[in-house]
Every structure is written in C-alpha cells, then in structure tokens.
Amino acid sequence: MLRTSRNSSSIILGNLDWSPRQKGIMGRIAVTDGMAEAAVFILESAGHEVVLRHYNAKELRTGALSDFDAVVIRSATKMTAEAIEASCINGRLGFIGRAGVGVDNIDIESASENSVMVCNTPGASTKSVVELTIGHLIASTRFVARADRTLRSGGWAKKQLRGSELGGKRLGLIGFGRIARGVADLAHSFGMEVNAFDPYVSGDQAAELNCVMHDGVDGLFKACTHISIHCNLSKDTHHLVNHERLSMMPDIGADGTACGNHIVNCARGGIVDESAVLEALQSGKLSSAALDVFEVEPAIGNPLLEHERFHGSPHIGAATLEAQTRVGTEMAGLIVAFFNGERPESAIN
Ligand code: MLT
C-alpha cells in the first residue's frame, strides 16, 4: 500500500513524504523489545500511552501494530515490508524508533512509502560496544574463557595457554565511524598500530587520528593480524569477511611476533562468512575468532561454538546499564519531539 500524504501541508524530507504531527495530540506507543524504566517514565509523563509487549512475526504481519501511532523496537523485532504494510492499514502508525544503531531489521523503503518516519539512537551505545570489542580482542588473544573452562574442569593449562600481546600488532578496522574510532583510541593506548578501511572517510581525517587508511579492504587484510568489524550489514558488506580475504592475513605481527591472525565482530551477523571462519580456525589460518553477532540469532547449535579457539557472546554489545539508559532516554526524547511536530535529528528517511 502506498500511503499518500497526511494533509496538504506535507513536506518532502529525504525520501520521506512527511507531515508534522499536530502538537498536543498524545500517542499510543508500542515498545516491543523492552525499554529502560526512565524512558517509559518520560513518555508517560508527557501524556503518551506505552504498551510494553513483544509481537511475533505473524502478529506483525497481521496488523498487531495498526492501532499504534509509534513503535519502538530493538533487534528482535523485524519490521519487514509486510509488517510495515500491515501496521499501516489504519493510517495511524507514523514512527518506528530503533532503540540502537543498526536499522537492517527495518525495511526503510517501505517505511518511506507509507510515510513512516524511522529514527535510531546512533551514538548512545558507542562506549559499550567499544569496550566489548576490546574485551573480545583481549579475551581471544589471551584465552580468557578457555583458561576459565580448563580451570573449572580441574586442569592447569599454563603451558598451553601462551597468548600474545596486542601491543606492537597492527589492528585493521573495517568501517571508521564512532565505534571504530573509540576502538582505535584504546588500541593506540595498548601500543597497536591502527589501520582502517572506510570508503566514506578520507585518508587525511584518519591521519589526524593517527590511523593509516587503506583504499581497499584487501589491503587491510594483507597488512593486519588483528581485524575488527565496524560497518553496517548491507548487500555490499554481506560476507565481506570470506575465505579469500582471511587467507591474505599475514600470520606474523608488525613487531615480528608469530601471533597468528585474529578476527572480532561486534557489528552485525552476516558480514562474516561463518563457515569460512570455522574452516580458517580448523586449518590454523585464524588463531582466534570472536563474534558477538551471528547470521542466525539466537546462535544455538552454531558449529563455531564447538571450536576451542572461538570466543562468543550473545549480541550483548549494547547490553549495559549505561547504554540502555542512554538508548531509552534518547529514544523517548525523539518520540516526544515527533509528537511535537518536529523532525528529530536522527531521522533516517
Ligand atoms: C545495535 O544495533 O544497536 C545493537 O546491535 C544493539 C541491539 O540491537 O541489541
């Protein structure tokens, strides 16, 4: 269904044909994947009705959100074209808030066609994802989880668990946005040399931050023993980390240490070809792989979980008290602005 403008004063912003909401009209807001209490308080204090309930894919496809003015989702709710169409049958839904960064679970084109504004909270979880990325880098190069497992099972694997330092090694960042820059900062403090690939960032900008920018992603793999992913999932980045690129990694660190190759993904599942990663772990081409995100989540029964040198977590990059409070309160502010007839800064369409 292609929804036409709400009234004659509608304005075109980006690719969204959008009419500001009439001020003072309160909304009915569905929060499908949870939200910080402080954020619910902001919305309710502003006079809005908040319904906290998860809707499954079938419910979404059959119009469960059609009596709401706005919906706030995280990654568990998929606003596909079909779900958006069904949510818009009453012409009521006008706002999809993604409490987080990635909007790959929202069909933006369909939202625009239906005059639904999409907003996210792009900076609210940066610190938490940066810290988890560094945590995974250290945990996998120093066998933190494996050491704990062997200890608990009565072992004392001191000799087998000889890792390598991050200092003196070259870290390659795929994508050089907020999170990657935060990782670069901390990596510098460990004494790492930071390289990056990001077609949208100039070499000069990177040089200012003491990072070496590569023209192509292959160059990054050839130069770096440690790679961390910080880009969005799109058609272009699907399986960007594949067998061919993993086989380009140098094995020997920039400081001459035989540290092997290491890969971390706290961005999005699907950017890494997981079967190529498993093969590279089995062949020894990769010394470790750490994933917080998977192609299929929850990653129950994923064959990577069987590999000793794999280190995983269940998509917890933004799962901190601080990030969730920031994400929620920022999102509540965006919704209040939307109902005041404003176009929030983080509007995507
Ligand atoms: C995000 O995109 O913000 C993160 O993946 C967090 C999440 O969805 O849980």
Short mmCIF file of C-alpha atoms and ligand atoms in Angstrom, two decimals:
data_model
loop_
_atom_site.label_atom_id
_atom_site.label_comp_id
_atom_site.label_asym_id
_atom_site.label_seq_id
_atom_site.Cartn_x
_atom_site.Cartn_y
_atom_site.Cartn_z
CA MET A 1 0.00 0.00 0.00
CA LEU A 2 1.35 3.41 -0.90
CA ARG A 3 0.09 5.88 1.64
CA THR A 4 -0.39 9.43 0.40
CA SER A 5 0.47 12.46 2.47
CA ARG A 6 -1.47 13.02 5.67
CA ASN A 7 -2.57 16.51 4.72
CA SER A 8 -1.94 19.17 2.14
CA SER A 9 0.89 20.79 4.12
CA SER A 10 3.04 17.66 3.92
CA ILE A 11 6.71 18.28 3.18
CA ILE A 12 9.29 16.09 1.47
CA LEU A 13 12.32 15.31 3.67
CA GLY A 14 14.93 12.94 2.35
CA ASN A 15 12.81 10.29 0.65
CA LEU A 16 10.02 10.58 3.24
CA ASP A 17 6.80 12.36 2.38
CA TRP A 18 6.10 13.57 5.90
CA SER A 19 3.54 15.75 7.61
CA PRO A 20 4.38 17.05 11.08
CA ARG A 21 2.09 15.74 13.83
CA GLN A 22 -0.38 18.16 15.25
CA LYS A 23 1.00 19.41 18.58
CA GLY A 24 -0.71 18.31 21.79
CA ILE A 25 -2.12 15.03 20.42
CA MET A 26 -0.86 12.17 22.58
CA GLY A 27 0.18 8.88 21.06
CA ARG A 28 -0.23 5.19 21.69
CA ILE A 29 3.26 3.70 21.64
CA ALA A 30 4.19 0.02 21.36
CA VAL A 31 7.54 -0.98 22.88
CA THR A 32 8.23 -4.47 21.57
CA ASP A 33 11.71 -5.38 22.84
CA GLY A 34 11.84 -3.63 26.23
CA MET A 35 12.95 -0.17 27.24
CA ALA A 36 14.64 1.42 30.28
CA GLU A 37 12.14 2.43 33.00
CA ALA A 38 13.39 6.02 32.89
CA ALA A 39 12.42 6.19 29.21
CA VAL A 40 8.91 4.82 29.81
CA PHE A 41 8.57 7.41 32.57
CA ILE A 42 9.49 10.25 30.16
CA LEU A 43 6.88 9.10 27.64
CA GLU A 44 4.11 8.56 30.19
CA SER A 45 4.86 11.88 31.90
CA ALA A 46 4.44 13.56 28.51
CA GLY A 47 0.93 12.02 28.37
CA HIS A 48 1.55 9.15 25.95
CA GLU A 49 0.24 5.61 26.44
CA VAL A 50 3.01 3.00 26.45
CA VAL A 51 2.31 -0.68 25.79
CA LEU A 52 5.26 -2.96 26.62
CA ARG A 53 4.73 -6.22 24.75
CA HIS A 54 6.61 -8.33 22.22
CA TYR A 55 4.77 -9.20 18.98
CA ASN A 56 5.94 -12.18 16.94
CA ALA A 57 6.40 -12.11 13.15
CA LYS A 58 2.92 -13.49 12.47
CA GLU A 59 1.27 -10.89 14.70
CA LEU A 60 3.23 -8.14 12.95
CA ARG A 61 2.19 -9.44 9.52
CA THR A 62 -1.46 -9.44 10.58
CA GLY A 63 -1.60 -5.84 11.76
CA ALA A 64 -0.96 -6.08 15.52
CA LEU A 65 0.60 -2.61 15.43
CA SER A 66 -2.10 -0.94 13.36
CA ASP A 67 -3.69 0.73 16.40
CA PHE A 68 -0.45 2.39 17.48
CA ASP A 69 0.99 5.76 16.46
CA ALA A 70 4.59 4.75 17.13
CA VAL A 71 6.59 1.61 17.77
CA VAL A 72 9.98 1.24 19.46
CA ILE A 73 11.98 -1.87 18.58
CA ARG A 74 15.43 -3.33 19.17
CA SER A 75 16.94 -6.13 17.10
CA ALA A 76 14.43 -8.88 17.98
CA THR A 77 11.52 -7.25 16.09
CA LYS A 78 11.81 -7.32 12.29
CA MET A 79 9.85 -4.55 10.61
CA THR A 80 9.75 -6.14 7.17
CA ALA A 81 7.86 -4.56 4.25
CA GLU A 82 4.95 -6.89 5.00
CA ALA A 83 4.90 -5.97 8.71
CA ILE A 84 5.03 -2.25 7.89
CA GLU A 85 2.23 -2.50 5.32
CA ALA A 86 0.06 -4.37 7.83
CA SER A 87 0.89 -1.88 10.59
CA CYS A 88 -0.21 0.99 8.36
CA ILE A 89 -3.64 -0.27 7.32
CA ASN A 90 -5.38 2.20 9.64
CA GLY A 91 -3.13 5.07 8.54
CA ARG A 92 -2.13 5.56 12.18
CA LEU A 93 1.46 4.40 12.55
CA GLY A 94 3.84 7.27 11.82
CA PHE A 95 7.05 6.47 13.67
CA ILE A 96 9.40 3.50 14.02
CA GLY A 97 12.09 4.03 16.63
CA ARG A 98 15.10 1.74 16.56
CA ALA A 99 16.48 1.81 20.11
CA GLY A 100 20.04 1.17 18.99
CA VAL A 101 22.22 1.67 15.94
CA GLY A 102 21.54 -0.94 13.23
CA VAL A 103 18.45 -0.41 11.09
CA ASP A 104 18.95 -3.55 8.97
CA ASN A 105 15.83 -5.04 10.62
CA ILE A 106 13.63 -2.26 9.18
CA ASP A 107 12.55 -2.00 5.56
CA ILE A 108 13.29 1.72 5.21
CA GLU A 109 11.92 1.92 1.68
CA SER A 110 8.58 0.53 2.77
CA ALA A 111 8.54 2.86 5.80
CA SER A 112 9.08 5.85 3.48
CA GLU A 113 6.41 4.65 1.05
CA ASN A 114 4.00 4.50 3.97
CA SER A 115 5.03 7.92 5.36
CA VAL A 116 6.51 6.35 8.48
CA MET A 117 9.50 8.13 9.97
CA VAL A 118 12.39 5.93 11.13
CA CYS A 119 14.79 7.15 13.82
CA ASN A 120 17.64 5.42 15.66
CA THR A 121 19.97 6.34 18.53
CA PRO A 122 23.32 6.15 16.74
CA GLY A 123 25.70 7.31 19.48
CA ALA A 124 24.06 6.08 22.67
CA SER A 125 25.73 2.66 22.84
CA THR A 126 29.14 3.55 21.36
CA LYS A 127 31.16 3.28 24.60
CA SER A 128 29.67 -0.09 25.50
CA VAL A 129 30.35 -1.63 22.07
CA VAL A 130 33.91 -0.21 22.08
CA GLU A 131 34.60 -1.81 25.46
CA LEU A 132 33.14 -5.18 24.42
CA THR A 133 35.25 -5.16 21.23
CA ILE A 134 38.43 -4.59 23.22
CA GLY A 135 37.25 -7.21 25.71
CA HIS A 136 36.88 -9.77 22.91
CA LEU A 137 40.29 -8.86 21.47
CA ILE A 138 41.97 -9.45 24.82
CA ALA A 139 39.85 -12.47 25.74
CA SER A 140 40.62 -14.27 22.49
CA THR A 141 44.34 -13.48 22.30
CA ARG A 142 44.81 -14.39 26.00
CA PHE A 143 42.37 -17.36 26.10
CA VAL A 144 40.38 -15.86 28.99
CA ALA A 145 37.26 -18.04 28.57
CA ARG A 146 39.26 -21.16 27.71
CA ALA A 147 41.53 -20.66 30.73
CA ASP A 148 38.45 -20.44 32.93
CA ARG A 149 36.96 -23.58 31.31
CA THR A 150 40.13 -25.64 31.82
CA LEU A 151 40.49 -24.43 35.41
CA ARG A 152 36.90 -25.36 36.27
CA SER A 153 37.36 -28.82 34.77
CA GLY A 154 40.34 -29.49 37.04
CA GLY A 155 43.10 -28.56 34.57
CA TRP A 156 46.13 -26.27 34.95
CA ALA A 157 46.88 -25.48 31.28
CA LYS A 158 49.55 -22.85 32.00
CA LYS A 159 51.89 -24.06 29.22
CA GLN A 160 49.20 -24.50 26.55
CA LEU A 161 47.68 -21.06 27.07
CA ARG A 162 50.53 -18.89 25.88
CA GLY A 163 48.93 -15.92 24.14
CA SER A 164 50.30 -12.78 22.51
CA GLU A 165 50.20 -9.10 23.37
CA LEU A 166 48.14 -6.57 21.45
CA GLY A 167 50.96 -4.02 21.74
CA GLY A 168 53.15 -3.91 18.63
CA LYS A 169 50.48 -5.52 16.41
CA ARG A 170 48.55 -3.98 13.55
CA LEU A 171 44.79 -3.68 14.04
CA GLY A 172 42.61 -3.34 10.93
CA LEU A 173 39.21 -1.67 11.36
CA ILE A 174 36.55 -2.26 8.72
CA GLY A 175 34.47 0.91 8.90
CA PHE A 176 35.74 4.02 10.66
CA GLY A 177 32.71 5.56 12.37
CA ARG A 178 32.13 6.36 16.04
CA ILE A 179 32.67 2.85 17.41
CA ALA A 180 35.77 2.15 15.30
CA ARG A 181 37.31 5.45 16.41
CA GLY A 182 36.69 4.57 20.05
CA VAL A 183 38.33 1.18 19.48
CA ALA A 184 41.25 2.92 17.72
CA ASP A 185 41.75 5.18 20.72
CA LEU A 186 42.00 2.29 23.17
CA ALA A 187 44.09 0.19 20.75
CA HIS A 188 46.58 3.06 20.49
CA SER A 189 46.89 3.07 24.26
CA PHE A 190 47.93 -0.61 24.10
CA GLY A 191 50.60 0.32 21.55
CA MET A 192 48.81 -1.10 18.50
CA GLU A 193 49.24 0.38 15.05
CA VAL A 194 45.76 1.17 13.74
CA ASN A 195 44.80 0.77 10.09
CA ALA A 196 41.30 1.21 8.64
CA PHE A 197 39.17 0.86 5.54
CA ASP A 198 36.13 3.09 5.07
CA PRO A 199 35.15 4.41 1.64
CA TYR A 200 33.40 7.36 3.30
CA VAL A 201 36.37 8.63 5.32
CA SER A 202 39.36 10.43 3.82
CA GLY A 203 42.98 9.50 4.47
CA ASP A 204 43.54 12.98 5.94
CA GLN A 205 40.77 12.53 8.52
CA ALA A 206 42.25 9.16 9.51
CA ALA A 207 45.79 10.57 9.66
CA GLU A 208 44.58 13.20 12.14
CA LEU A 209 43.53 10.31 14.37
CA ASN A 210 46.87 8.57 13.84
CA CYS A 211 45.35 5.82 11.67
CA VAL A 212 46.50 4.53 8.29
CA MET A 213 43.65 4.44 5.77
CA HIS A 214 43.56 1.77 3.03
CA ASP A 215 41.96 2.24 -0.41
CA GLY A 216 40.60 -1.29 -0.50
CA VAL A 217 39.54 -3.89 2.04
CA ASP A 218 42.02 -6.45 0.65
CA GLY A 219 44.96 -4.20 1.59
CA LEU A 220 43.69 -4.16 5.18
CA PHE A 221 43.61 -7.98 5.36
CA LYS A 222 47.13 -8.22 3.85
CA ALA A 223 48.51 -5.76 6.43
CA CYS A 224 46.78 -6.75 9.67
CA THR A 225 46.96 -9.74 12.02
CA HIS A 226 44.01 -8.38 14.00
CA ILE A 227 40.78 -7.32 12.28
CA SER A 228 37.67 -5.82 13.88
CA ILE A 229 34.43 -5.09 12.03
CA HIS A 230 32.54 -1.82 12.49
CA CYS A 231 30.37 -1.38 9.39
CA ASN A 232 26.67 -1.88 8.67
CA LEU A 233 25.26 -5.03 7.11
CA SER A 234 24.25 -4.33 3.52
CA LYS A 235 24.35 -6.07 0.13
CA ASP A 236 27.91 -4.73 -0.24
CA THR A 237 29.16 -5.94 3.14
CA HIS A 238 27.44 -9.34 3.22
CA HIS A 239 30.23 -11.96 3.62
CA LEU A 240 32.85 -9.25 3.20
CA VAL A 241 35.00 -11.38 5.51
CA ASN A 242 35.37 -14.54 3.45
CA HIS A 243 37.76 -17.40 2.80
CA GLU A 244 39.79 -15.46 0.22
CA ARG A 245 40.35 -12.45 2.47
CA LEU A 246 41.11 -14.50 5.58
CA SER A 247 43.81 -16.31 3.60
CA MET A 248 45.50 -12.92 2.90
CA MET A 249 46.20 -12.26 6.60
CA PRO A 250 49.92 -12.15 7.44
CA ASP A 251 50.27 -14.58 10.45
CA ILE A 252 53.24 -12.56 11.75
CA GLY A 253 52.62 -9.38 13.75
CA ALA A 254 54.05 -5.98 12.79
CA ASP A 255 56.56 -6.46 15.65
CA GLY A 256 57.73 -9.81 14.24
CA THR A 257 55.84 -11.99 16.76
CA ALA A 258 54.24 -15.16 15.40
CA CYS A 259 50.91 -14.12 16.95
CA GLY A 260 48.66 -15.64 14.25
CA ASN A 261 45.54 -13.96 12.93
CA HIS A 262 42.53 -12.81 14.92
CA ILE A 263 39.11 -11.55 13.98
CA VAL A 264 36.40 -9.81 16.05
CA ASN A 265 32.85 -8.91 15.00
CA CYS A 266 30.66 -6.87 17.35
CA ALA A 267 28.83 -5.14 14.46
CA ARG A 268 26.34 -7.36 12.60
CA GLY A 269 25.95 -11.01 11.76
CA GLY A 270 26.27 -11.80 8.06
CA ILE A 271 29.28 -9.53 7.43
CA VAL A 272 31.43 -12.53 8.33
CA ASP A 273 31.04 -15.79 6.41
CA GLU A 274 30.87 -18.07 9.45
CA SER A 275 31.71 -21.26 7.53
CA ALA A 276 34.89 -19.58 6.19
CA VAL A 277 35.79 -18.56 9.75
CA LEU A 278 35.27 -22.12 11.03
CA GLU A 279 37.42 -23.50 8.20
CA ALA A 280 40.16 -20.94 8.95
CA LEU A 281 40.07 -21.86 12.66
CA GLN A 282 40.34 -25.55 11.74
CA SER A 283 43.23 -25.00 9.33
CA GLY A 284 45.06 -22.72 11.78
CA LYS A 285 44.88 -19.71 9.45
CA LEU A 286 42.91 -17.99 12.19
CA SER A 287 44.27 -18.30 15.71
CA SER A 288 41.06 -16.92 17.16
CA ALA A 289 37.67 -15.61 16.17
CA ALA A 290 35.36 -13.68 18.48
CA LEU A 291 31.78 -12.96 17.49
CA ASP A 292 29.09 -11.09 19.41
CA VAL A 293 26.73 -11.20 16.42
CA PHE A 294 25.68 -14.08 14.18
CA GLU A 295 23.95 -14.71 10.88
CA VAL A 296 21.20 -16.56 12.71
CA GLU A 297 20.35 -15.39 16.23
CA PRO A 298 20.00 -16.87 18.76
CA ALA A 299 23.10 -18.82 17.65
CA ILE A 300 22.03 -22.04 19.38
CA GLY A 301 23.81 -25.04 17.85
CA ASN A 302 26.14 -22.89 15.73
CA PRO A 303 29.11 -25.14 14.80
CA LEU A 304 31.56 -22.36 15.74
CA LEU A 305 30.62 -22.93 19.39
CA GLU A 306 32.35 -26.33 19.22
CA HIS A 307 35.74 -24.81 18.35
CA GLU A 308 38.18 -24.26 21.22
CA ARG A 309 39.57 -21.05 19.72
CA PHE A 310 36.21 -19.48 19.13
CA HIS A 311 35.06 -16.90 21.66
CA GLY A 312 31.42 -15.81 21.59
CA SER A 313 28.80 -13.68 23.28
CA PRO A 314 25.05 -13.40 22.63
CA HIS A 315 24.75 -9.95 20.93
CA ILE A 316 25.50 -8.00 24.10
CA GLY A 317 27.42 -5.05 22.64
CA ALA A 318 24.87 -2.52 23.89
CA ALA A 319 23.73 -4.56 26.88
CA THR A 320 25.00 -2.35 29.69
CA LEU A 321 23.04 -0.38 32.29
CA GLU A 322 24.54 2.85 30.96
CA ALA A 323 23.94 2.19 27.26
CA GLN A 324 20.37 1.00 27.75
CA THR A 325 19.53 4.04 29.88
CA ARG A 326 21.06 6.36 27.24
CA VAL A 327 19.40 4.50 24.34
CA GLY A 328 15.98 4.56 26.05
CA THR A 329 16.00 8.16 27.22
CA GLU A 330 17.35 9.37 23.87
CA MET A 331 14.60 7.44 22.07
CA ALA A 332 11.94 8.83 24.44
CA GLY A 333 13.18 12.33 23.60
CA LEU A 334 12.91 11.60 19.87
CA ILE A 335 9.33 10.38 20.27
CA VAL A 336 8.32 13.42 22.32
CA ALA A 337 9.84 15.62 19.59
CA PHE A 338 7.98 13.69 16.87
CA PHE A 339 4.64 14.22 18.65
CA ASN A 340 5.52 17.90 18.96
CA GLY A 341 5.59 18.06 15.18
CA GLU A 342 9.39 18.12 14.96
CA ARG A 343 11.65 16.08 12.74
CA PRO A 344 14.27 14.55 15.08
CA GLU A 345 17.91 14.88 14.04
CA SER A 346 18.47 11.14 13.80
CA ALA A 347 15.60 10.63 11.30
CA ILE A 348 16.88 8.23 8.66
CA ASN A 349 14.30 8.71 5.90
C1 MLT B 1 22.51 -2.03 17.83
O1 MLT B 1 22.40 -2.05 16.60
O2 MLT B 1 22.30 -1.01 18.49
C2 MLT B 1 22.97 -3.24 18.58
O3 MLT B 1 23.15 -4.32 17.77
C3 MLT B 1 22.23 -3.49 19.84
C4 MLT B 1 21.00 -4.33 19.78
O4 MLT B 1 20.23 -4.28 18.85
O5 MLT B 1 20.77 -5.09 20.72
#
